[in-house]
Short mmCIF file of C-alpha atoms and ligand atoms in Angstrom, two decimals:
data_model
loop_
_atom_site.label_atom_id
_atom_site.label_comp_id
_atom_site.label_asym_id
_atom_site.label_seq_id
_atom_site.Cartn_x
_atom_site.Cartn_y
_atom_site.Cartn_z
CA MET A 180 26.15 -7.81 -19.46
CA GLU A 181 25.98 -10.20 -22.40
CA LEU A 182 24.29 -13.56 -22.18
CA PRO A 183 27.15 -15.92 -21.27
CA LYS A 184 28.15 -18.39 -23.97
CA GLN A 185 28.13 -21.20 -21.44
CA GLY A 186 26.07 -21.54 -18.31
CA THR A 187 27.45 -21.32 -14.77
CA ASP A 188 26.83 -23.99 -12.17
CA LYS A 189 24.19 -23.46 -9.53
CA ALA A 190 26.51 -23.35 -6.50
CA ALA A 191 28.68 -20.62 -8.02
CA LEU A 192 25.64 -18.61 -9.06
CA LEU A 193 24.03 -18.78 -5.65
CA GLU A 194 27.32 -17.81 -4.03
CA ASP A 195 27.54 -14.82 -6.38
CA MET A 196 23.97 -13.80 -5.64
CA ARG A 197 24.49 -14.04 -1.90
CA LYS A 198 27.50 -11.74 -2.21
CA ARG A 199 25.51 -9.26 -4.28
CA LYS A 200 22.80 -9.21 -1.64
CA GLN A 201 25.23 -8.11 1.06
CA ALA A 202 24.92 -4.48 0.00
CA ASP A 203 21.09 -4.61 0.17
CA ALA A 204 18.97 -3.23 2.99
CA ASP A 205 19.02 -5.20 6.25
CA TRP A 206 15.26 -5.73 6.47
CA ARG A 207 15.53 -8.87 8.60
CA GLY A 208 17.11 -6.77 11.32
CA ALA A 209 14.07 -4.44 11.13
CA ARG A 210 16.28 -1.59 9.94
CA THR A 211 14.14 -0.61 6.96
CA PHE A 212 10.79 1.15 7.19
CA SER A 213 8.88 0.50 4.00
CA LEU A 214 9.13 -1.91 1.08
CA ILE A 215 9.05 -5.00 3.30
CA TYR A 216 6.74 -5.82 6.19
CA PRO A 217 8.45 -8.52 8.24
CA ALA A 218 6.14 -10.40 10.60
CA GLY A 219 8.50 -12.90 12.16
CA GLU A 220 10.06 -16.25 11.37
CA GLU A 221 6.92 -18.38 11.43
CA VAL A 222 5.25 -16.19 8.82
CA ASP A 223 8.46 -16.14 6.74
CA ASP A 224 8.58 -19.91 6.83
CA LEU A 225 4.98 -20.29 5.71
CA LEU A 226 5.41 -17.77 2.90
CA HIS A 227 8.46 -19.62 1.70
CA ASP A 228 6.62 -22.95 1.49
CA ALA A 229 3.43 -21.50 -0.04
CA ASN A 230 5.45 -19.71 -2.73
CA GLU A 231 7.41 -22.83 -3.50
CA LEU A 232 4.27 -24.92 -3.86
CA TYR A 233 2.94 -22.59 -6.59
CA LEU A 234 6.17 -21.39 -8.14
CA TYR A 235 5.42 -22.56 -11.67
CA GLU A 236 1.65 -22.30 -12.10
CA ASN A 237 -0.04 -19.56 -14.11
CA ALA A 238 -3.17 -17.86 -12.81
CA LEU A 239 -4.20 -16.72 -16.30
CA ASN A 240 -6.51 -19.66 -16.89
CA PRO A 241 -8.66 -20.57 -13.87
CA LEU A 242 -10.02 -23.64 -15.68
CA ARG A 243 -6.59 -25.27 -15.64
CA PHE A 244 -5.84 -24.38 -12.03
CA PRO A 245 -9.13 -24.41 -10.12
CA SER A 246 -7.28 -24.40 -6.79
CA LEU A 247 -5.91 -20.95 -7.66
CA ARG A 248 -9.28 -19.65 -8.76
CA GLN A 249 -10.78 -20.70 -5.44
CA MET A 250 -7.92 -19.22 -3.42
CA GLU A 251 -8.32 -15.91 -5.25
CA LEU A 252 -12.07 -15.92 -4.56
CA ASP A 253 -11.35 -16.71 -0.91
CA VAL A 254 -8.83 -13.88 -0.54
CA VAL A 255 -11.25 -11.41 -2.16
CA ALA A 256 -14.08 -12.64 0.11
CA MET A 257 -11.92 -12.38 3.25
CA ALA A 258 -10.78 -8.86 2.29
CA GLY A 259 -14.38 -7.92 1.51
CA GLY A 260 -15.41 -9.16 4.95
CA LEU A 261 -12.70 -7.12 6.66
CA LEU A 262 -13.73 -3.99 4.79
CA HIS A 263 -17.47 -4.53 5.26
CA ALA A 264 -18.27 -4.96 1.58
CA PRO A 265 -22.02 -5.62 1.27
CA ALA A 266 -23.58 -8.71 -0.32
CA GLY A 267 -23.24 -8.49 -4.09
CA HIS A 268 -19.73 -7.07 -4.00
CA GLY A 269 -17.00 -8.25 -6.38
CA GLY A 270 -13.29 -8.03 -6.77
CA CYS A 271 -10.09 -9.62 -7.92
CA MET A 272 -6.44 -9.88 -7.01
CA THR A 273 -3.73 -7.88 -8.74
CA SER A 274 0.04 -7.62 -8.54
CA GLY A 275 0.04 -4.71 -6.09
CA GLY A 276 -1.42 -1.40 -5.02
CA THR A 277 -0.59 0.35 -8.26
CA GLU A 278 -2.33 -2.25 -10.41
CA SER A 279 -5.38 -2.28 -8.12
CA ILE A 280 -5.55 1.50 -8.38
CA ILE A 281 -5.16 1.52 -12.16
CA MET A 282 -7.97 -1.04 -12.49
CA ALA A 283 -10.32 0.88 -10.17
CA MET A 284 -9.61 4.10 -12.08
CA LYS A 285 -10.23 2.36 -15.42
CA ALA A 286 -13.55 1.03 -14.14
CA ALA A 287 -14.53 4.50 -12.89
CA ARG A 288 -13.57 6.07 -16.22
CA ASP A 289 -15.61 3.56 -18.22
CA ARG A 290 -18.55 3.86 -15.86
CA ALA A 291 -18.51 7.66 -16.20
CA ARG A 292 -18.40 7.31 -19.97
CA ALA A 293 -21.25 4.79 -20.06
CA GLU A 294 -23.55 6.28 -17.43
CA ARG A 295 -22.86 10.04 -17.69
CA ASP A 296 -21.33 10.42 -21.16
CA VAL A 297 -18.09 11.81 -19.67
CA GLN A 298 -15.73 12.39 -22.61
CA ALA A 299 -12.83 14.21 -20.88
CA PRO A 300 -12.61 12.24 -17.62
CA GLN A 301 -11.01 13.78 -14.57
CA LEU A 302 -9.53 11.95 -11.60
CA LEU A 303 -9.69 14.04 -8.40
CA ALA A 304 -7.21 12.95 -5.75
CA PRO A 305 -5.69 14.70 -2.73
CA VAL A 306 -2.09 15.91 -3.19
CA THR A 307 -1.10 13.31 -0.60
CA ALA A 308 -2.56 10.41 -2.64
CA HIS A 309 -0.02 7.91 -3.92
CA PRO A 310 1.62 8.65 -7.31
CA ALA A 311 -0.16 5.54 -8.62
CA PHE A 312 -3.16 7.85 -9.21
CA ALA A 313 -1.10 10.21 -11.36
CA LYS A 314 0.23 7.16 -13.17
CA ALA A 315 -3.29 5.79 -13.68
CA ALA A 316 -4.46 9.14 -15.06
CA SER A 317 -1.52 9.24 -17.42
CA TYR A 318 -2.05 5.66 -18.65
CA LEU A 319 -5.82 6.00 -18.97
CA GLY A 320 -6.02 9.38 -20.70
CA MET A 321 -7.60 11.05 -17.68
CA GLU A 322 -6.85 14.50 -16.30
CA HIS A 323 -5.25 14.29 -12.86
CA VAL A 324 -6.69 17.05 -10.66
CA GLN A 325 -5.14 17.48 -7.21
CA ILE A 326 -7.30 18.31 -4.20
CA PRO A 327 -5.37 20.53 -1.75
CA ILE A 328 -5.05 19.48 1.88
CA GLY A 329 -5.99 21.52 4.93
CA ASP A 330 -3.93 22.30 8.04
CA ASP A 331 -4.88 18.86 9.37
CA LEU A 332 -3.10 17.30 6.34
CA ARG A 333 -6.35 15.76 5.11
CA ALA A 334 -8.13 16.54 1.83
CA ASP A 335 -9.91 19.89 1.95
CA VAL A 336 -13.59 19.06 1.35
CA GLY A 337 -14.55 22.66 0.44
CA ALA A 338 -11.81 22.74 -2.20
CA ALA A 339 -12.89 19.33 -3.51
CA GLU A 340 -16.46 20.61 -3.91
CA LYS A 341 -15.22 23.49 -6.06
CA LEU A 342 -13.12 21.15 -8.23
CA ILE A 343 -15.78 18.52 -8.83
CA GLY A 344 -17.62 18.97 -12.12
CA ASP A 345 -19.52 17.26 -14.89
CA GLN A 346 -16.31 15.65 -16.25
CA THR A 347 -15.26 14.21 -12.88
CA ALA A 348 -15.08 10.44 -13.28
CA VAL A 349 -13.79 9.57 -9.83
CA VAL A 350 -12.88 11.10 -6.47
CA VAL A 351 -10.22 9.51 -4.27
CA GLY A 352 -9.35 9.47 -0.58
CA SER A 353 -6.56 7.62 1.24
CA ALA A 354 -6.83 5.48 4.37
CA PRO A 355 -4.19 6.43 5.23
CA ASN A 356 -1.90 8.31 2.85
CA TYR A 357 1.80 7.47 2.73
CA PRO A 358 3.41 10.87 3.45
CA PHE A 359 1.67 11.72 6.76
CA GLY A 360 -0.41 8.67 7.64
CA THR A 361 -3.57 10.77 7.88
CA VAL A 362 -6.96 9.45 6.72
CA ASP A 363 -8.92 11.77 4.41
CA PRO A 364 -12.52 12.75 5.31
CA ILE A 365 -13.95 9.79 3.38
CA PRO A 366 -17.66 10.28 4.33
CA GLU A 367 -17.67 13.92 3.24
CA LEU A 368 -15.62 13.38 0.07
CA SER A 369 -17.58 10.32 -1.00
CA ALA A 370 -20.90 12.09 -0.36
CA LEU A 371 -19.85 14.80 -2.83
CA ALA A 372 -19.23 12.06 -5.39
CA ALA A 373 -22.32 9.96 -4.61
CA GLU A 374 -24.73 12.94 -4.91
CA ARG A 375 -23.55 13.33 -8.50
CA GLY A 376 -23.44 9.64 -9.47
CA ILE A 377 -19.62 9.75 -9.46
CA SER A 378 -17.41 6.82 -8.35
CA PHE A 379 -15.40 7.15 -5.13
CA HIS A 380 -12.29 5.12 -4.39
CA THR A 381 -10.79 4.60 -0.95
CA ASP A 382 -7.13 3.80 -1.30
CA ALA A 383 -6.63 1.44 1.63
CA CYS A 384 -3.50 -0.11 0.15
CA LEU A 385 -1.81 0.69 3.47
CA GLY A 386 -4.75 0.55 5.87
CA GLY A 387 -6.87 -2.23 4.40
CA PHE A 388 -5.16 -4.97 6.36
CA LEU A 389 -4.32 -2.95 9.47
CA LEU A 390 -7.13 -0.50 10.26
CA PRO A 391 -9.69 -3.32 10.83
CA PHE A 392 -7.40 -4.69 13.56
CA TRP A 393 -6.55 -1.23 14.86
CA GLU A 394 -10.27 -0.87 15.56
CA LYS A 395 -10.18 -4.12 17.54
CA LEU A 396 -7.43 -2.58 19.67
CA ASP A 397 -9.80 0.30 20.43
CA GLN A 398 -7.69 2.76 18.51
CA PRO A 399 -9.53 5.65 16.85
CA VAL A 400 -10.16 4.84 13.18
CA PRO A 401 -12.07 7.35 11.04
CA PRO A 402 -14.72 5.85 8.73
CA PHE A 403 -13.01 4.67 5.56
CA ASP A 404 -14.48 1.42 4.23
CA PHE A 405 -17.70 0.17 2.60
CA ARG A 406 -19.67 1.14 5.71
CA VAL A 407 -19.45 4.63 4.17
CA PRO A 408 -22.27 4.52 1.59
CA GLY A 409 -20.53 6.61 -1.11
CA VAL A 410 -17.47 4.35 -1.35
CA THR A 411 -17.75 2.41 -4.62
CA THR A 412 -14.28 0.80 -4.88
CA MET A 413 -11.34 0.07 -2.56
CA SER A 414 -7.77 -1.16 -2.89
CA ALA A 415 -6.07 -3.13 -0.09
CA ASP A 416 -2.61 -4.65 -0.34
CA VAL A 417 -2.00 -8.11 1.04
CA HIS A 418 1.70 -7.57 0.38
CA LYS A 419 1.80 -4.71 2.88
CA TYR A 420 0.03 -5.19 6.24
CA GLY A 421 -1.42 -8.51 5.06
CA TYR A 422 2.22 -9.71 5.45
CA CYS A 423 2.28 -11.56 2.12
CA THR A 424 5.34 -11.66 -0.13
CA LYS A 425 5.26 -9.17 -2.99
CA GLY A 426 2.75 -9.31 -5.81
CA ALA A 427 -0.55 -9.45 -3.91
CA SER A 428 -3.27 -6.83 -3.68
CA VAL A 429 -7.06 -6.79 -3.82
CA VAL A 430 -9.36 -4.42 -5.69
CA LEU A 431 -12.97 -4.47 -4.51
CA HIS A 432 -16.20 -3.13 -6.01
CA ARG A 433 -19.29 -2.49 -3.94
CA ASP A 434 -21.31 -3.71 -6.91
CA GLU A 435 -20.08 -6.80 -8.74
CA GLU A 436 -21.86 -5.58 -11.88
CA HIS A 437 -19.38 -2.69 -12.08
CA LEU A 438 -16.50 -5.17 -11.94
CA LYS A 439 -17.98 -7.13 -14.80
CA LYS A 440 -19.10 -4.18 -16.91
CA TYR A 441 -16.26 -1.73 -16.42
CA GLN A 442 -13.16 -3.61 -15.26
CA ARG A 443 -13.29 -7.00 -16.95
CA PHE A 444 -11.70 -7.35 -20.37
CA LEU A 445 -13.28 -9.88 -22.66
CA TYR A 446 -11.99 -10.51 -26.19
CA ALA A 447 -13.65 -13.00 -28.50
CA ASP A 448 -12.15 -12.04 -31.89
CA TRP A 449 -8.97 -14.07 -31.66
CA PRO A 450 -8.18 -17.37 -33.34
CA GLY A 451 -6.49 -18.34 -30.07
CA GLY A 452 -9.85 -18.53 -28.35
CA LEU A 453 -11.82 -16.49 -25.84
CA TYR A 454 -9.62 -14.21 -23.74
CA LEU A 455 -10.82 -12.98 -20.38
CA SER A 456 -8.87 -10.93 -17.91
CA PHE A 457 -9.63 -8.71 -14.91
CA ALA A 458 -6.40 -6.76 -14.56
CA MET A 459 -3.40 -5.47 -16.53
CA ALA A 460 -1.32 -8.62 -16.54
CA GLY A 461 -1.99 -11.54 -18.88
CA ALA A 462 -0.02 -14.45 -17.47
CA ARG A 463 -0.11 -14.06 -13.70
CA PRO A 464 2.16 -15.62 -11.10
CA ALA A 465 0.31 -18.09 -8.92
CA ALA A 466 2.62 -17.83 -5.93
CA PRO A 467 1.33 -14.46 -4.63
CA ILE A 468 -2.26 -15.74 -4.69
CA ALA A 469 -1.29 -18.91 -2.84
CA ALA A 470 0.90 -17.00 -0.36
CA ALA A 471 -1.86 -14.46 0.31
CA TRP A 472 -4.39 -17.21 0.93
CA ALA A 473 -1.95 -19.07 3.16
CA VAL A 474 -0.86 -16.13 5.30
CA MET A 475 -4.42 -14.90 5.83
CA ASN A 476 -5.54 -18.34 6.96
CA PHE A 477 -2.39 -18.87 9.02
CA LEU A 478 -2.77 -15.64 10.99
CA GLY A 479 -6.54 -15.34 11.16
CA GLU A 480 -8.03 -12.39 13.01
CA GLU A 481 -6.22 -13.34 16.19
CA GLY A 482 -2.81 -13.35 14.51
CA TYR A 483 -3.43 -10.02 12.77
CA VAL A 484 -4.55 -8.41 16.03
CA LYS A 485 -1.40 -9.64 17.77
CA LEU A 486 0.79 -8.19 15.04
CA ALA A 487 -1.17 -4.92 15.11
CA ARG A 488 -0.52 -4.71 18.86
CA ARG A 489 3.22 -4.96 18.22
CA ILE A 490 3.06 -2.15 15.65
CA LEU A 491 1.12 -0.05 18.13
CA ALA A 492 3.78 -0.61 20.80
CA ALA A 493 6.55 0.36 18.36
CA ARG A 494 4.60 3.42 17.31
CA ASP A 495 4.03 4.57 20.88
CA THR A 496 7.69 4.14 21.80
CA ILE A 497 9.02 5.92 18.71
CA GLN A 498 6.50 8.77 18.76
CA ALA A 499 7.08 9.37 22.47
CA GLY A 500 10.84 9.34 21.76
CA VAL A 501 10.49 11.83 18.91
CA ARG A 502 8.37 14.17 21.05
CA SER A 503 10.87 14.00 23.91
CA ILE A 504 13.73 15.33 21.74
CA ASP A 505 14.14 19.08 21.87
CA GLY A 506 12.59 20.69 18.74
CA MET A 507 11.44 17.42 17.23
CA ARG A 508 7.80 16.65 16.43
CA VAL A 509 5.54 14.19 14.66
CA ILE A 510 3.82 15.87 11.70
CA GLY A 511 0.02 15.99 11.88
CA GLU A 512 -2.08 13.30 13.51
CA PRO A 513 -1.19 10.00 11.88
CA VAL A 514 -3.71 7.21 12.41
CA MET A 515 -1.56 4.04 12.23
CA GLY A 516 2.17 3.45 12.40
CA VAL A 517 3.01 5.36 9.24
CA PHE A 518 4.23 8.87 9.98
CA ALA A 519 6.70 11.66 9.30
CA PHE A 520 8.64 13.64 11.86
CA THR A 521 10.79 16.72 11.66
CA SER A 522 12.77 19.12 13.79
CA ASP A 523 12.10 22.83 14.22
CA LYS A 524 15.59 23.23 15.65
CA ASP A 525 17.96 20.92 13.84
CA ASP A 526 18.57 19.80 10.29
CA VAL A 527 16.47 16.66 10.16
CA PHE A 528 18.31 15.34 7.08
CA ALA A 529 21.64 15.61 8.91
CA ILE A 530 20.03 13.53 11.65
CA GLY A 531 18.88 11.09 8.96
CA ASP A 532 22.45 10.84 7.65
CA VAL A 533 23.68 9.84 11.12
CA LEU A 534 20.92 7.23 11.32
CA ASP A 535 22.12 5.89 7.96
CA GLU A 536 25.64 5.56 9.35
CA LYS A 537 24.19 3.62 12.26
CA GLY A 538 22.61 1.19 9.79
CA TRP A 539 19.02 2.48 9.74
CA GLY A 540 17.15 2.96 6.48
CA VAL A 541 14.78 5.75 7.50
CA ASP A 542 13.07 7.36 4.48
CA ARG A 543 13.26 11.08 3.65
CA GLN A 544 10.60 13.42 2.31
CA ASN A 545 10.60 17.10 1.54
CA GLY A 546 7.19 18.67 1.84
CA PRO A 547 8.29 19.75 4.56
CA ASP A 548 11.77 18.25 5.13
CA ALA A 549 11.09 15.22 7.28
CA LEU A 550 12.07 11.67 8.09
CA HIS A 551 9.44 9.01 7.48
CA VAL A 552 8.77 5.60 8.96
CA MET A 553 6.33 2.84 8.14
CA LEU A 554 6.31 0.51 11.12
CA SER A 555 5.86 -3.24 10.98
CA PRO A 556 5.67 -5.72 13.86
CA GLU A 557 9.40 -6.44 14.01
CA HIS A 558 10.08 -2.78 14.79
CA GLU A 559 8.78 -3.38 18.28
CA GLY A 560 12.09 -5.02 19.15
CA VAL A 561 14.24 -2.15 17.87
CA ALA A 562 12.09 0.86 18.79
CA ASP A 563 14.12 1.76 21.91
CA GLN A 564 17.36 1.54 19.96
CA LEU A 565 16.01 3.77 17.23
CA VAL A 566 14.96 6.38 19.78
CA ALA A 567 18.38 6.22 21.46
CA ASP A 568 20.14 6.68 18.11
CA LEU A 569 17.79 9.49 17.18
CA ARG A 570 18.46 11.25 20.46
CA GLU A 571 22.20 10.85 20.03
CA ALA A 572 22.06 12.05 16.43
CA ALA A 573 20.00 15.10 17.37
CA ALA A 574 22.27 15.99 20.29
CA HIS A 575 25.54 15.83 18.40
CA HIS A 576 24.93 16.08 14.70
CA GLY A 577 21.70 17.87 13.97
CA THR A 578 23.33 21.17 13.07
CA SER A 579 22.41 23.23 10.05
CA LYS A 580 25.91 22.49 8.71
CA GLY A 581 24.73 19.22 7.27
CA LYS A 582 22.14 20.99 5.18
CA GLU A 583 24.59 23.59 3.88
CA ALA A 584 27.08 20.92 2.92
CA ARG A 585 24.43 18.86 1.16
CA TYR A 586 23.01 21.68 -0.92
CA SER A 587 26.31 23.47 -1.74
C1 PLP B 115 -1.16 4.71 0.19
C2 PLP B 115 -0.54 3.88 -0.89
N1 PLP B 115 -1.27 3.57 -1.99
C3 PLP B 115 -0.76 2.84 -3.00
C4 PLP B 115 0.53 2.36 -2.95
C5 PLP B 115 1.08 1.59 -4.13
O1 PLP B 115 1.33 0.27 -3.82
P1 PLP B 115 2.35 -0.63 -4.64
O2 PLP B 115 3.72 -0.09 -4.36
O3 PLP B 115 2.10 -1.99 -4.11
O4 PLP B 115 2.02 -0.52 -6.09
C6 PLP B 115 1.31 2.64 -1.83
C7 PLP B 115 2.69 2.16 -1.72
O5 PLP B 115 3.38 2.40 -0.77
C8 PLP B 115 0.77 3.44 -0.78
O6 PLP B 115 1.49 3.77 0.31
#
């Protein structure tokens, strides 16, 4: 497309955009399972207004917009409280899980260089860790070393111990990981790191805003946060189970000094003045900070627990449905409402294709072939329908023919 010579009027443009959107995923009908985390109309309404209020501001310079600075500090403090960060912790907001992870890895790399003279830094992460860690390693000139997982689909601690060495800058565990929803053995992994003065990062991008409320519902939650002494940094996404619109995550350091020494970027040799920044972006949208602050205060602990209860109900219905279908099973022992399921009898991708035709947007993965869901509160209302469609798809269409046709 070329830039049009003349502009188009607003009504025509909006009409065009609405038409374009028709082919997009139907997330409002709770038919998608990742990417968006709908939490109901009231939350939508609040997010809309909070975004609008801060649509134009720039969070680059906190001196110009002190309200934003304070909201960011508040969000970091609230997240720190949820994740039991001790007094003296520090953190900042970023645009999302990937940016939080990149910043934590950069801080770990620089700490390893400064404190242990690590010149060829390695980043050890379980194979199930999010690709953001591979991306961070690639951006930061680190070697990405994968820790294998055991039969329980959690990082293999014995294997990690063999891989850890004098060039290891950071060890990672997920709470939970995306593919199987399992939580790595964080106490054991982080102890290996701590004994050697190595940083340990818990990736709680998914669990950071759900596991604390899962605990309040008396669900089993393995230790994953700053209560585990070896955990030095954490990432937690407000734009996932914090129910904020996109562009909001938190990266936390147990020790604020590490944030200042190894994450912060300070540049004084510029005629434009002193430049200070905590993350990758320079100019930063204000709306995600404002929306994160607003939604966390709007829901409070009570609101988050209520939403967690709805996810739990959806999870129980869908997992029971999966297990009741001949040959079908949930993979591993997922901790929250993020899980994969497969069939030992039928072609699970053929079943997925039928679900697509019925308007569902269930994700696929292939290690092993499986369907994958990431449940949010609105799925409670459609869980029975999903199970019914799954049952129907498995009964009539889950033959191996689908697979042959797809791969031929
Ligand atoms: C476990 C985990 N970590 C990190 C991320 C990256 O988050 P983002 O997509 O916000 O960059 C994701 C995204 O789904 C994730 O599931």
